[in-house]
Coordinates of C-alpha atoms in Angstrom, one line a residue:
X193 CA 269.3 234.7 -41.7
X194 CA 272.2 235.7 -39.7
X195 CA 274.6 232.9 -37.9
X196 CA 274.5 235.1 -34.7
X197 CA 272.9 234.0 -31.5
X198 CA 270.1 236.2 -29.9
X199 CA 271.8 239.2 -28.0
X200 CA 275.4 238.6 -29.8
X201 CA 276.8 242.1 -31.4
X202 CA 278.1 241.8 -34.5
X203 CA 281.8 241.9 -34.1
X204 CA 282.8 242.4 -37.6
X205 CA 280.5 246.0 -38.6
X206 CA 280.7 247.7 -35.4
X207 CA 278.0 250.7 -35.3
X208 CA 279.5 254.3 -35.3
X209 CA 278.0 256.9 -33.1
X210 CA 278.0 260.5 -34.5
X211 CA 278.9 262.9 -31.2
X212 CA 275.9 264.7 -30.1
X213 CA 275.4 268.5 -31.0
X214 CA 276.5 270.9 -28.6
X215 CA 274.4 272.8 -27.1
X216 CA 273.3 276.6 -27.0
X217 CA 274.7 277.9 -23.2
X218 CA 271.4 280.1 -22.6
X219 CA 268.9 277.9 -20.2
X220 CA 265.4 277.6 -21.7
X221 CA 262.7 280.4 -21.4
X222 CA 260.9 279.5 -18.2
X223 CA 257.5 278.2 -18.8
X224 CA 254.4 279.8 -17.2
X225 CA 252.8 278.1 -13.7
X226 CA 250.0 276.1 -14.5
X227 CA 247.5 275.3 -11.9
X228 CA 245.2 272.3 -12.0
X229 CA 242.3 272.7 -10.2
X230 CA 241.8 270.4 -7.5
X231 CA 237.9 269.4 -7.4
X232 CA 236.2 269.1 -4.3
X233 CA 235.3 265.6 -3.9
X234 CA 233.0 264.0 -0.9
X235 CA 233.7 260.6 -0.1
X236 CA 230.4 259.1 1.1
X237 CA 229.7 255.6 2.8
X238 CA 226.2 254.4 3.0
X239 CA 225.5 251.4 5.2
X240 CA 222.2 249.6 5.5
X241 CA 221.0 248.1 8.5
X242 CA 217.6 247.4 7.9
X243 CA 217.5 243.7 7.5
X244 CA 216.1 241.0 9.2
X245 CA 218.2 240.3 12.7
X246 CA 217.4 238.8 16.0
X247 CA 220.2 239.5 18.4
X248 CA 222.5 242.6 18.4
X249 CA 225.8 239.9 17.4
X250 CA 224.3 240.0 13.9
X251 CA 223.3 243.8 13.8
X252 CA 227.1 244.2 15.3
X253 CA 228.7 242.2 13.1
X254 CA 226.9 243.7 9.8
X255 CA 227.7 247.2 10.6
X256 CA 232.0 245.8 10.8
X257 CA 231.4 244.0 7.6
X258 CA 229.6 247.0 6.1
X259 CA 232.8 249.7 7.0
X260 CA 235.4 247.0 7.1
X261 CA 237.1 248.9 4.3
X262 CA 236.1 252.5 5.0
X263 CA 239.3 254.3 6.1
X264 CA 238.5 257.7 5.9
X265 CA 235.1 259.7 4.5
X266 CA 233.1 263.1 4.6
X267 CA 230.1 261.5 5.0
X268 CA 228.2 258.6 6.1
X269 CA 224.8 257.4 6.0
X270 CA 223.5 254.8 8.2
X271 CA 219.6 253.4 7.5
X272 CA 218.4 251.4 10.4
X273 CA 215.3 249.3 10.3
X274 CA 213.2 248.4 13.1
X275 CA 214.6 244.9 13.4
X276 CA 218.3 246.5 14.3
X277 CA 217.0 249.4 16.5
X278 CA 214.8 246.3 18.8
X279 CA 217.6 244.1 18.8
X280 CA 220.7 246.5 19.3
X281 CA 220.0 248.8 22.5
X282 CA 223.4 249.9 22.5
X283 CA 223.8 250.8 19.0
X284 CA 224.4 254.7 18.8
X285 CA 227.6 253.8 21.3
X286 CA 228.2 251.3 18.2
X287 CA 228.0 253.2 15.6
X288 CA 230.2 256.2 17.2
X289 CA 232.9 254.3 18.0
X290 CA 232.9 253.0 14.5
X291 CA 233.5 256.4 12.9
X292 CA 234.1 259.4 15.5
X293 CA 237.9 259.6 14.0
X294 CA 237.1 258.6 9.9
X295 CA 234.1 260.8 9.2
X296 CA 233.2 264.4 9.8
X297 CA 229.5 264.1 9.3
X298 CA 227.0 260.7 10.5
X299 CA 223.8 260.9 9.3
X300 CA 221.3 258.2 10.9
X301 CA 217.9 257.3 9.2
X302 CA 215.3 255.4 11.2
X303 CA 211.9 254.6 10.1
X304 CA 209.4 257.6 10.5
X305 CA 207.0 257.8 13.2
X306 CA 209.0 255.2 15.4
X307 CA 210.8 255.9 19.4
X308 CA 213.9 255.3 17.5
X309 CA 214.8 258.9 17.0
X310 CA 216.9 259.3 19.9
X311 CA 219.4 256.7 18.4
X312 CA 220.7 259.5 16.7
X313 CA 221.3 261.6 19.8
X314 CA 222.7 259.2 21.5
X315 CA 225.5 258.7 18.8
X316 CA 225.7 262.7 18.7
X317 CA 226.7 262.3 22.1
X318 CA 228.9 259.2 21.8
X319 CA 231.0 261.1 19.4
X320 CA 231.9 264.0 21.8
X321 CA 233.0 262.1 24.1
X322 CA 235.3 260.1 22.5
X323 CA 236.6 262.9 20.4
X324 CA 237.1 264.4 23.7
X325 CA 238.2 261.6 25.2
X326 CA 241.4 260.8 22.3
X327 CA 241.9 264.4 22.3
X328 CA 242.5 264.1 26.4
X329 CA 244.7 261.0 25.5
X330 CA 246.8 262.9 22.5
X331 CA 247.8 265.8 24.6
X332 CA 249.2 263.5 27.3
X333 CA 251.3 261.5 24.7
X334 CA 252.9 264.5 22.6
X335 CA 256.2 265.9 24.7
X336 CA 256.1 269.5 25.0
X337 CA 259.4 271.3 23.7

């Protein structure tokens, strides 16, 4: 054992460095470009809605806690059960609003065979017009130059 304290140089054999080898003044031969491939990836969001629910609050307030955390996507699906469609009348207005700025493509399932099918006309529709609408709203913003 040594009678130095942790992180104390020894004082009496210092260390010697040798100087560095000088080198060559030609640069390096220049490596080819590589290119990674970048693969195309399709973020997807899949929300389920066919539950038990007996006011439009809870069908409402499961959709935000479904795609609380979905920022951005390519695609999502929504599955509605009957129970949302009858207690929700408003719902393809819902849904739009939800993701007419994150996702490029909404596709709704409803149960087969049911008046439901319209729902997803009716968020069709609810999408264009708020595109449109933020669209309208962003060229009044920007400052022309």
């Amino acid at each position: 054992m040594t009678d130095r304290t942790p992180g104390q140089w020894p004082v009496d054999h210092p260390v010697h460095l040798d100087p560095a080898p000088a080198r060559d003044k030609q640069p390096l031969p220049a490596r080819p470009l590589t290119t990674v491939g970048i693969p195309e990836v399709r973020l997807v969001i899949t929300v389920d809605l066919t539950g038990p629910y007996d006011d439009s609050r809870e069908v409402t307030s499961d959709l935000h806690e479904q795609t609380r955390h979905a920022v951005d996507c390519h695609t999502v699906v929504i599955r509605l059960g009957a129970d949302a469609l009858r207690a929700a009348p408003g719902l393809g207005s819902a849904i739009a609003g939800r993701f007419f700025l994150s996702a490029r493509q909404v596709e709704i399932h409803v149960p087969a065979g049911t008046k439901w099918a319209y729902v997803a006309a009716e968020a069709q529709e609810y999408m264009r017009r708020y595109a449109a609408d933020h669209a309208q709203m962003l060229a009044k913003t920007r400052t022309t130059g």
